[in-house]
Coordinates of C-alpha atoms and ligand atoms in Angstrom, one line a residue:
M1 CA 1.8 -24.7 -3.6
D2 CA -0.4 -21.9 -4.8
H3 CA 0.1 -19.2 -2.1
W4 CA -2.2 -16.8 -3.8
N5 CA -4.9 -19.4 -3.6
A6 CA -4.2 -20.0 0.1
I7 CA -4.4 -16.2 0.7
E8 CA -7.6 -15.8 -1.3
T9 CA -9.5 -18.7 0.3
Q10 CA -8.5 -18.2 3.9
P11 CA -11.5 -17.3 6.2
V12 CA -11.5 -13.7 7.1
S13 CA -12.3 -12.3 10.5
T14 CA -13.9 -8.9 11.1
L15 CA -11.7 -6.4 12.9
K16 CA -13.4 -6.4 16.4
P17 CA -12.9 -10.1 17.1
L18 CA -9.2 -9.7 16.1
F19 CA -8.8 -7.3 18.9
D20 CA -11.0 -9.3 21.3
A21 CA -9.0 -12.5 20.6
D22 CA -5.6 -11.0 21.2
P23 CA -4.9 -8.4 23.9
D24 CA -1.4 -7.9 22.5
R25 CA -2.7 -7.2 18.9
V26 CA -1.6 -3.6 19.0
A27 CA 1.9 -4.5 20.2
K28 CA 2.2 -7.3 17.6
M29 CA 0.9 -5.3 14.7
S30 CA 2.8 -2.0 15.3
F31 CA 6.4 -1.2 14.5
E32 CA 8.8 1.6 15.0
Q33 CA 11.6 2.8 12.8
S34 CA 13.4 6.1 12.4
G35 CA 11.0 8.2 14.4
I36 CA 7.9 6.7 12.8
Y37 CA 5.3 4.5 14.6
F38 CA 3.4 2.3 12.1
D39 CA 0.1 0.8 13.4
F40 CA -1.3 -1.9 11.2
S41 CA -3.6 -3.3 14.0
K42 CA -6.8 -1.8 12.4
T43 CA -6.3 -3.9 9.3
H44 CA -7.8 -7.4 8.8
M45 CA -4.4 -9.0 8.7
D46 CA -3.9 -11.7 11.4
S47 CA -1.1 -14.2 11.9
A48 CA -2.5 -16.6 9.4
V49 CA -2.8 -13.9 6.7
L50 CA 0.8 -12.7 7.5
E51 CA 2.2 -16.3 7.3
N52 CA 0.6 -17.0 4.0
F53 CA 2.0 -13.7 2.6
Q54 CA 5.4 -14.5 4.0
K55 CA 5.3 -17.8 2.1
L56 CA 4.2 -16.0 -1.1
A57 CA 7.1 -13.4 -0.6
A58 CA 9.6 -16.2 -0.2
D59 CA 8.2 -18.0 -3.3
K60 CA 8.5 -14.7 -5.3
G61 CA 12.1 -14.4 -4.2
L62 CA 11.5 -11.1 -2.4
F63 CA 14.6 -11.4 -0.3
D64 CA 16.9 -11.9 -3.4
Q65 CA 15.0 -9.1 -5.2
I66 CA 15.7 -6.7 -2.3
E67 CA 19.3 -7.8 -2.4
S68 CA 19.5 -7.2 -6.1
L69 CA 17.8 -3.8 -5.8
T70 CA 20.3 -2.6 -3.1
S71 CA 23.4 -4.0 -4.8
G72 CA 23.0 -2.7 -8.4
G73 CA 21.4 -5.8 -10.0
T74 CA 19.7 -5.4 -13.4
I75 CA 16.3 -5.2 -11.8
N76 CA 14.7 -2.9 -14.4
I77 CA 14.5 -5.8 -16.9
S78 CA 12.6 -4.1 -19.7
E79 CA 15.2 -1.3 -19.8
G80 CA 18.1 -3.5 -19.0
R81 CA 19.5 -1.6 -16.1
A82 CA 19.7 -1.3 -12.3
A83 CA 17.5 1.0 -10.2
E84 CA 19.9 2.7 -8.0
H85 CA 18.1 5.3 -5.9
T86 CA 19.3 3.6 -2.7
G87 CA 22.8 4.2 -3.9
E88 CA 22.2 7.9 -3.5
R89 CA 21.6 7.2 0.2
G90 CA 24.8 5.1 0.5
I91 CA 23.2 1.7 0.2
G92 CA 24.1 0.1 -3.1
S93 CA 26.9 -1.1 -5.3
E94 CA 30.3 0.4 -4.5
T95 CA 30.3 2.2 -7.9
S96 CA 26.8 3.7 -7.5
V97 CA 27.6 4.9 -3.9
E98 CA 30.9 6.4 -5.0
N99 CA 29.4 8.0 -8.0
A100 CA 26.5 9.4 -6.1
Q101 CA 28.8 10.9 -3.5
L102 CA 31.0 12.6 -6.1
L103 CA 27.9 14.1 -7.8
R104 CA 26.6 15.2 -4.4
N105 CA 29.9 16.9 -3.6
R106 CA 29.5 18.7 -6.9
M107 CA 26.0 19.7 -6.0
Q108 CA 27.0 21.0 -2.6
G109 CA 29.9 22.9 -4.2
L110 CA 27.4 24.7 -6.4
V111 CA 25.0 25.4 -3.5
Q112 CA 27.9 27.0 -1.6
A113 CA 29.1 29.0 -4.6
I114 CA 25.6 30.4 -5.2
D115 CA 25.3 31.2 -1.5
E116 CA 28.6 33.1 -1.8
G117 CA 27.3 35.1 -4.7
A118 CA 29.0 33.3 -7.7
L119 CA 25.9 33.9 -9.8
G120 CA 25.2 37.4 -8.5
D121 CA 22.5 38.5 -6.1
I122 CA 20.0 35.6 -6.1
E123 CA 16.8 35.8 -4.0
Y124 CA 14.4 33.7 -6.1
I125 CA 14.6 30.3 -7.5
I126 CA 12.3 29.0 -10.3
H127 CA 12.5 25.2 -10.3
L128 CA 11.0 23.8 -13.6
G129 CA 10.3 20.1 -13.9
I130 CA 7.4 17.7 -14.1
G131 CA 6.5 14.4 -12.6
G132 CA 9.4 13.0 -10.6
S133 CA 11.4 16.1 -11.4
A134 CA 8.9 18.3 -9.5
L135 CA 6.7 16.3 -7.2
G136 CA 9.6 15.2 -4.9
P137 CA 11.2 18.6 -4.6
E138 CA 7.9 20.4 -4.1
L139 CA 6.8 17.9 -1.4
L140 CA 10.1 18.3 0.5
L141 CA 10.0 22.1 0.2
K142 CA 6.5 22.3 1.6
A143 CA 7.1 19.7 4.3
L144 CA 10.4 21.0 5.6
K145 CA 9.7 24.7 5.2
I146 CA 11.5 26.1 8.2
G147 CA 10.1 29.7 8.1
D148 CA 13.4 31.3 7.3
E149 CA 14.2 30.0 3.9
R150 CA 17.3 31.2 2.3
Y151 CA 15.6 31.8 -1.0
E152 CA 12.0 32.1 -2.2
T153 CA 11.5 29.1 -4.4
A154 CA 8.6 28.3 -6.8
V155 CA 8.2 24.9 -8.4
I156 CA 6.5 25.1 -11.7
S157 CA 5.5 21.9 -13.6
N158 CA 2.4 22.5 -15.7
I159 CA 2.6 23.7 -19.4
D160 CA -0.4 26.0 -18.5
G161 CA 0.7 29.6 -18.6
C162 CA -1.5 30.1 -15.5
A163 CA 1.1 28.2 -13.5
V164 CA 4.0 30.3 -14.8
E165 CA 2.7 33.9 -15.1
P166 CA 1.9 34.6 -11.4
V167 CA 5.5 33.6 -10.5
L168 CA 7.0 35.9 -13.1
E169 CA 4.8 38.7 -11.8
R170 CA 6.1 38.1 -8.3
F171 CA 9.8 37.5 -8.9
D172 CA 12.5 40.0 -9.8
A173 CA 14.1 38.6 -12.9
H174 CA 17.5 40.1 -12.0
K175 CA 17.6 38.1 -8.8
T176 CA 16.2 34.9 -10.1
L177 CA 18.0 31.6 -10.6
L178 CA 16.4 29.2 -13.1
V179 CA 16.7 25.5 -12.3
I180 CA 15.7 23.1 -15.1
A181 CA 15.1 19.6 -13.7
S182 CA 14.6 16.9 -16.3
K183 CA 16.1 13.5 -16.3
S184 CA 15.7 13.1 -20.0
F185 CA 16.2 16.8 -20.8
T186 CA 13.5 16.5 -23.4
T187 CA 10.2 16.9 -21.6
A188 CA 8.0 19.2 -23.7
E189 CA 6.3 21.0 -20.8
T190 CA 9.6 21.8 -19.0
F191 CA 11.2 23.2 -22.1
L192 CA 8.3 25.4 -23.2
N193 CA 8.3 26.8 -19.6
A194 CA 12.1 27.2 -19.7
R195 CA 11.8 29.2 -22.9
S196 CA 9.1 31.4 -21.4
V197 CA 11.2 32.1 -18.3
T198 CA 14.4 32.8 -20.2
D199 CA 12.4 35.1 -22.6
W200 CA 11.0 36.9 -19.5
M201 CA 14.5 37.3 -18.1
A202 CA 15.8 38.8 -21.4
E203 CA 12.7 41.1 -21.6
Q204 CA 13.4 42.3 -18.1
G205 CA 16.9 43.3 -19.1
V206 CA 18.9 40.4 -17.7
S207 CA 22.0 40.5 -19.9
D208 CA 22.8 36.7 -19.9
P209 CA 19.8 34.6 -18.9
F210 CA 21.6 31.4 -19.8
G211 CA 24.3 32.3 -17.2
K212 CA 21.6 32.1 -14.5
I213 CA 20.5 28.5 -15.3
V214 CA 21.3 25.3 -13.4
A215 CA 20.5 22.0 -15.1
L216 CA 19.7 18.8 -13.2
T217 CA 19.7 15.9 -15.5
A218 CA 20.9 12.4 -16.4
M219 CA 21.6 13.7 -19.9
P220 CA 24.3 16.4 -19.4
E221 CA 25.3 16.4 -23.0
K222 CA 21.7 17.5 -23.9
A223 CA 21.9 20.4 -21.4
V224 CA 25.2 21.5 -23.0
E225 CA 23.5 21.4 -26.4
W226 CA 20.7 23.5 -25.0
G227 CA 23.3 26.2 -24.1
I228 CA 24.0 25.6 -20.4
D229 CA 27.6 25.9 -19.3
E230 CA 29.0 22.6 -18.0
S231 CA 29.9 24.2 -14.6
R232 CA 26.2 24.6 -13.9
I233 CA 25.1 21.2 -15.0
L234 CA 24.5 18.7 -12.1
P235 CA 24.2 15.2 -13.5
F236 CA 22.8 12.2 -11.9
S237 CA 22.9 8.6 -12.9
E238 CA 20.6 7.2 -15.6
T239 CA 19.9 4.3 -13.2
V240 CA 18.0 6.6 -10.8
G241 CA 14.4 6.5 -12.0
G242 CA 12.5 9.8 -12.4
R243 CA 10.0 9.1 -9.6
Y244 CA 12.9 8.0 -7.3
S245 CA 15.1 10.9 -8.1
L246 CA 14.6 13.5 -5.3
W247 CA 17.7 12.1 -3.6
S248 CA 19.9 12.9 -6.5
S249 CA 20.8 16.3 -8.0
I250 CA 17.0 16.7 -8.6
G251 CA 17.0 17.7 -4.9
F252 CA 19.3 20.7 -5.7
S253 CA 16.6 23.4 -5.2
V254 CA 15.7 21.8 -1.9
A255 CA 19.4 21.8 -0.7
L256 CA 19.8 25.4 -2.0
T257 CA 16.5 26.7 -0.4
L258 CA 16.7 24.8 2.9
G259 CA 20.4 24.2 3.3
S260 CA 22.6 21.2 2.5
E261 CA 22.4 19.9 6.1
I262 CA 18.7 19.2 5.8
F263 CA 19.3 17.4 2.6
D264 CA 21.9 15.2 4.3
D265 CA 19.5 14.4 7.1
L266 CA 16.9 13.3 4.5
L267 CA 19.4 10.9 2.9
A268 CA 20.4 9.6 6.3
G269 CA 16.8 8.9 7.3
A270 CA 16.2 7.1 4.0
A271 CA 19.4 5.0 4.5
E272 CA 18.0 3.9 7.9
M273 CA 14.9 2.7 6.2
D274 CA 16.9 1.0 3.4
Q275 CA 18.9 -0.9 6.0
H276 CA 15.8 -2.0 7.8
F277 CA 14.3 -3.1 4.4
K278 CA 17.4 -5.1 3.7
D279 CA 17.9 -6.7 7.1
A280 CA 14.5 -7.2 8.8
P281 CA 12.8 -10.6 8.5
F282 CA 9.5 -10.4 6.7
D283 CA 7.4 -10.6 9.9
Q284 CA 9.2 -7.4 11.1
N285 CA 9.8 -5.7 7.8
I286 CA 7.6 -2.6 7.7
P287 CA 7.5 -1.9 4.0
V288 CA 6.9 -5.6 3.4
I289 CA 4.1 -5.8 5.9
A290 CA 2.5 -2.7 4.4
A291 CA 2.7 -4.4 1.0
F292 CA 1.0 -7.5 2.4
G293 CA -1.8 -5.3 3.5
D294 CA -2.0 -3.6 0.1
Q295 CA -2.2 -7.0 -1.6
Y296 CA -4.7 -8.3 0.9
Y297 CA -7.1 -5.5 0.2
S298 CA -6.6 -5.4 -3.5
Q299 CA -6.6 -9.1 -4.2
V300 CA -8.7 -10.6 -1.4
R301 CA -11.2 -7.8 -0.7
G302 CA -11.3 -6.4 -4.2
C303 CA -10.5 -2.8 -3.1
E304 CA -9.6 -0.8 -6.2
T305 CA -8.4 2.3 -4.3
R306 CA -6.4 3.2 -1.3
A307 CA -6.8 6.6 0.4
V308 CA -4.0 8.5 2.2
F309 CA -4.9 11.4 4.5
A310 CA -2.2 13.5 6.0
Y311 CA -3.3 15.2 9.2
D312 CA -0.7 17.8 8.7
E313 CA -0.7 20.6 6.2
R314 CA 3.0 20.2 5.7
L315 CA 2.4 16.8 4.1
G316 CA -0.4 18.0 1.9
L317 CA 1.5 17.0 -1.3
L318 CA 2.2 13.5 -0.1
P319 CA -0.9 12.0 -1.8
D320 CA 0.2 13.5 -5.1
Y321 CA 3.7 12.3 -4.7
L322 CA 2.4 8.8 -3.8
Q323 CA 0.1 8.7 -6.8
Q324 CA 3.1 9.0 -9.2
L325 CA 5.3 6.6 -7.1
E326 CA 2.7 3.9 -6.8
M327 CA 0.6 4.3 -9.9
E328 CA 3.4 5.0 -12.4
S329 CA 5.5 2.1 -10.8
N330 CA 2.8 -0.5 -10.5
G331 CA 0.0 0.5 -12.8
K332 CA 0.9 -2.2 -15.3
S333 CA -0.9 -5.2 -16.9
V334 CA 2.1 -7.3 -17.8
L335 CA 4.5 -9.3 -15.7
A336 CA 8.2 -8.6 -15.8
D337 CA 8.5 -11.5 -18.3
G338 CA 6.0 -9.8 -20.6
K339 CA 3.1 -12.3 -19.8
P340 CA -0.3 -10.8 -18.9
L341 CA -0.9 -10.0 -15.2
D342 CA -4.0 -11.9 -14.2
R343 CA -5.0 -9.8 -11.1
H344 CA -5.2 -6.1 -10.2
S345 CA -2.0 -4.2 -10.3
S346 CA -1.6 -0.9 -8.3
P347 CA -4.7 0.3 -6.5
I348 CA -5.8 3.9 -7.4
V349 CA -4.1 6.1 -4.8
W350 CA -6.0 9.2 -3.7
G351 CA -6.4 11.3 -0.6
G352 CA -6.0 14.7 0.9
V353 CA -5.5 16.5 4.2
G354 CA -7.3 16.1 7.4
T355 CA -9.4 17.6 8.8
D356 CA -10.5 19.1 5.5
A357 CA -11.2 15.7 3.9
Q358 CA -13.5 14.8 6.8
H359 CA -16.0 17.4 5.7
A360 CA -15.8 16.4 2.0
V361 CA -15.1 12.8 1.2
F362 CA -15.3 10.8 4.5
Q363 CA -19.1 10.2 4.0
L364 CA -18.2 7.6 1.4
L365 CA -15.5 6.1 3.6
H366 CA -17.9 5.6 6.4
Q367 CA -21.1 4.6 4.6
G368 CA -20.4 4.2 0.9
T369 CA -20.5 0.8 -0.8
H370 CA -16.8 0.8 -1.7
L371 CA -14.4 -0.6 0.8
V372 CA -11.4 1.7 0.9
P373 CA -8.3 1.0 3.0
V374 CA -7.3 4.3 4.6
E375 CA -3.9 5.4 5.6
F376 CA -3.6 8.2 8.2
L377 CA -0.5 10.2 8.8
A378 CA 0.1 12.6 11.7
V379 CA 3.0 14.2 13.4
I380 CA 3.3 14.5 17.2
E381 CA 5.4 17.7 17.2
P382 CA 3.3 20.6 15.8
G383 CA 4.7 22.6 13.0
H384 CA 3.4 25.9 14.4
S385 CA 3.4 27.9 17.6
L386 CA -0.3 28.5 17.9
A387 CA -2.4 27.3 20.9
A388 CA -2.1 23.6 21.7
E389 CA -5.9 23.1 20.9
H390 CA -5.0 23.2 17.2
H391 CA -2.7 20.3 17.3
Q392 CA -4.8 18.3 19.8
G393 CA -7.8 18.9 17.6
L394 CA -6.0 17.8 14.5
L395 CA -4.5 14.6 16.0
L396 CA -7.5 13.5 18.0
N397 CA -9.7 14.0 14.9
C398 CA -7.3 11.7 13.0
F399 CA -7.4 9.0 15.7
A400 CA -11.2 9.3 16.0
Q401 CA -11.7 8.7 12.3
G402 CA -9.7 5.5 12.4
A403 CA -11.7 4.4 15.5
A404 CA -15.0 5.3 13.9
L405 CA -14.2 3.5 10.6
M406 CA -13.5 0.4 12.6
A407 CA -16.2 0.5 15.2
G408 CA -19.1 1.7 13.2
K409 CA -22.5 2.3 14.9
T410 CA -25.7 0.4 14.6
S411 CA -29.0 2.3 14.2
N412 CA -32.5 1.2 13.4
D413 CA -32.5 4.2 11.0
S414 CA -30.6 2.9 8.0
N415 CA -29.5 6.4 7.1
R416 CA -27.7 6.7 10.4
N417 CA -26.2 3.2 10.4
Y418 CA -22.5 2.9 10.2
P419 CA -21.4 -0.6 9.1
G420 CA -17.9 -0.2 10.6
D421 CA -15.2 -2.9 10.1
R422 CA -13.4 -0.5 7.7
P423 CA -9.7 -0.8 7.8
S424 CA -7.0 1.8 8.4
T425 CA -3.3 2.1 9.0
T426 CA -1.8 5.0 11.0
L427 CA 1.7 6.4 10.7
L428 CA 2.5 8.6 13.6
L429 CA 5.7 10.6 13.2
D430 CA 7.6 11.9 16.2
D431 CA 8.5 15.0 14.3
L432 CA 8.6 16.2 10.7
D433 CA 12.3 16.7 10.1
G434 CA 14.7 15.7 7.3
R435 CA 15.5 12.3 8.8
T436 CA 12.0 11.3 9.5
L437 CA 10.7 12.5 6.1
G438 CA 13.6 10.7 4.4
A439 CA 12.7 7.5 6.1
L440 CA 9.0 8.0 5.3
I441 CA 9.6 8.4 1.6
A442 CA 12.0 5.5 1.5
F443 CA 9.3 3.4 3.3
Y444 CA 6.9 4.2 0.5
E445 CA 9.4 3.4 -2.2
H446 CA 10.2 0.0 -0.7
R447 CA 6.5 -0.8 -0.1
T448 CA 5.9 -0.1 -3.8
F449 CA 8.8 -2.3 -4.7
A450 CA 7.6 -5.1 -2.4
N451 CA 4.2 -4.9 -4.0
A452 CA 5.7 -5.2 -7.5
V453 CA 7.7 -8.3 -6.5
L454 CA 4.6 -9.9 -5.0
L455 CA 2.8 -9.2 -8.3
G456 CA 5.8 -10.2 -10.4
I457 CA 5.9 -6.8 -12.3
N458 CA 8.7 -4.4 -13.1
P459 CA 8.0 -1.2 -11.2
F460 CA 10.8 0.8 -12.9
D461 CA 9.6 1.4 -16.4
Q462 CA 6.6 3.6 -17.5
F463 CA 5.9 2.8 -21.2
G464 CA 2.2 3.6 -20.5
V465 CA 2.9 7.4 -20.7
E466 CA 4.5 7.3 -24.2
L467 CA 1.4 6.9 -26.4
G468 CA -0.3 10.1 -25.0
K469 CA 3.0 12.0 -25.6
E470 CA 3.2 10.7 -29.2
M471 CA -0.4 11.7 -29.9
A472 CA 0.0 15.2 -28.3
N473 CA 3.1 15.7 -30.5
A474 CA 1.2 14.6 -33.6
L475 CA -1.6 17.1 -32.8
L476 CA 1.0 19.8 -32.2
A477 CA 2.6 19.0 -35.5
G478 CA -0.7 19.4 -37.2
D479 CA -1.3 15.7 -37.9
G480 CA -4.8 16.0 -36.6
N481 CA -6.3 14.1 -39.6
Q482 CA -5.0 10.9 -38.1
M483 CA -7.2 11.3 -35.1
D484 CA -10.7 10.2 -34.5
A485 CA -13.7 12.4 -35.3
S486 CA -14.3 13.4 -31.7
T487 CA -10.7 14.6 -31.2
E488 CA -10.8 16.4 -34.5
T489 CA -14.0 18.2 -33.6
L490 CA -12.5 19.3 -30.2
K491 CA -9.4 20.6 -31.9
N492 CA -11.3 22.5 -34.5
R493 CA -13.6 24.0 -31.9
A494 CA -10.7 25.2 -29.7
F495 CA -8.5 26.3 -32.6
P496 CA -10.7 27.2 -35.6
A497 CA -8.8 27.4 -38.9
Ligands
F6P1 O1 6.1 11.1 -18.6 C1 6.4 10.5 -17.4 C2 7.8 10.9 -17.0 O2 8.8 10.3 -17.8 C3 8.0 10.5 -15.5 O3 8.4 9.2 -15.3 C4 9.1 11.6 -15.1 O4 9.2 11.7 -13.7 C5 8.5 12.8 -15.8 O5 7.9 12.3 -17.0 C6 9.5 13.9 -16.1 O6 10.5 13.4 -16.9 P1 11.9 14.2 -17.1 O7 12.5 14.2 -15.7 O8 12.7 13.3 -18.0 O9 11.6 15.5 -17.6

């Protein structure tokens, strides 16, 4: 049976009749887990769509794939290894869980030692890394900022000196700890920045800049070669992918800045979502249902993008984080067995914060010709102590946008006509604490994985980023004559001989 065909040819209802036909639609299409309420009722999925997707999921072996993911199976086929980020949260093979615990003890030991002054008087932390080695820590630091951080921490990723210089101007080199986060310990941007920061420390009179470096990596031997003492290297397992690594020692700067307890809460929240993903039947499994929605809009309705709007400043970096998670994982055009993928892979993920985005990009969402499934996130407990109007205004705006997208409004003036029937999902968090945020991020990881299984692709490699790196290296090495005429001209214009 071709389940895709059944999904693609099934008649589709508009949203309003789905609500009219079933007074229990909201109850049936909403779920709760770990302090997060997920409302899928404003999507076009009905019981027939869900049933067909459940059959597809069964056919694709999703249940066994989840089992394999969470028990150390060799699920990253192209690189011949497991993907053990859930092991960091205590859900995985015995070896991965034990190993993660040992490495975390080591990380906590170093947090404590630094707190107790083992590296001198530290007030500032510069966390260098890029992609998964920066986006996760930066998201967590911004989201969980508690107002009385133990250290002032800057995450720097870009090779652009404009990202580095303002931090160096602000920080006191004598009280700065440099954290180098790189799974491979080879990434060009991170190491140029590391050189600039250590040079700055030396120029400022720090006697032993290398004594103030902590390395977070899956390649500890490379960190030793780079000159970092073994006692300040926090390894993590090679089987934890870069964009899934915030749970590992890559989270060191978060634990140091906000305290190890918050980090533990984060892991505990993620483990709750892992357990749900492992145990819940597909018709109750929240990441799986979210993936059904993603596939429905991308394959059946031809949506090429998905927009995420956080109605909470603290979650402002979530769209960036999700871009890497989803697009680096599922932006592929081959199946896990190397054959071509004959349908769209990951949608393009974009978004921003509400209410800002309402006054900038929502025009297209309400009246544009593209159909964009929208995801709203909001938090019931405010993150500030200002007047209640702020939070009421924020949340009610969020809910109003979902309602307006769905309802639309008819007008004889075509300029003022709103077609409506535009789908959205809303995630309403009770509070933004470590546990809820951990569960939220794990939800997105598992949704990405479920999407990959439905498509039949391997979400754990990223060969697509290599060619650009190679060509940048060739240009840096002066091999410009191998480039096309346009690229040569650009290079010569920027850097005349
Ligand atoms: O170039 C892509 C990538 O490899 C990402 O997958 C990764 O998160 C990022 O670069 C940083 O890599 P590393 O942690 O090895 O420095």
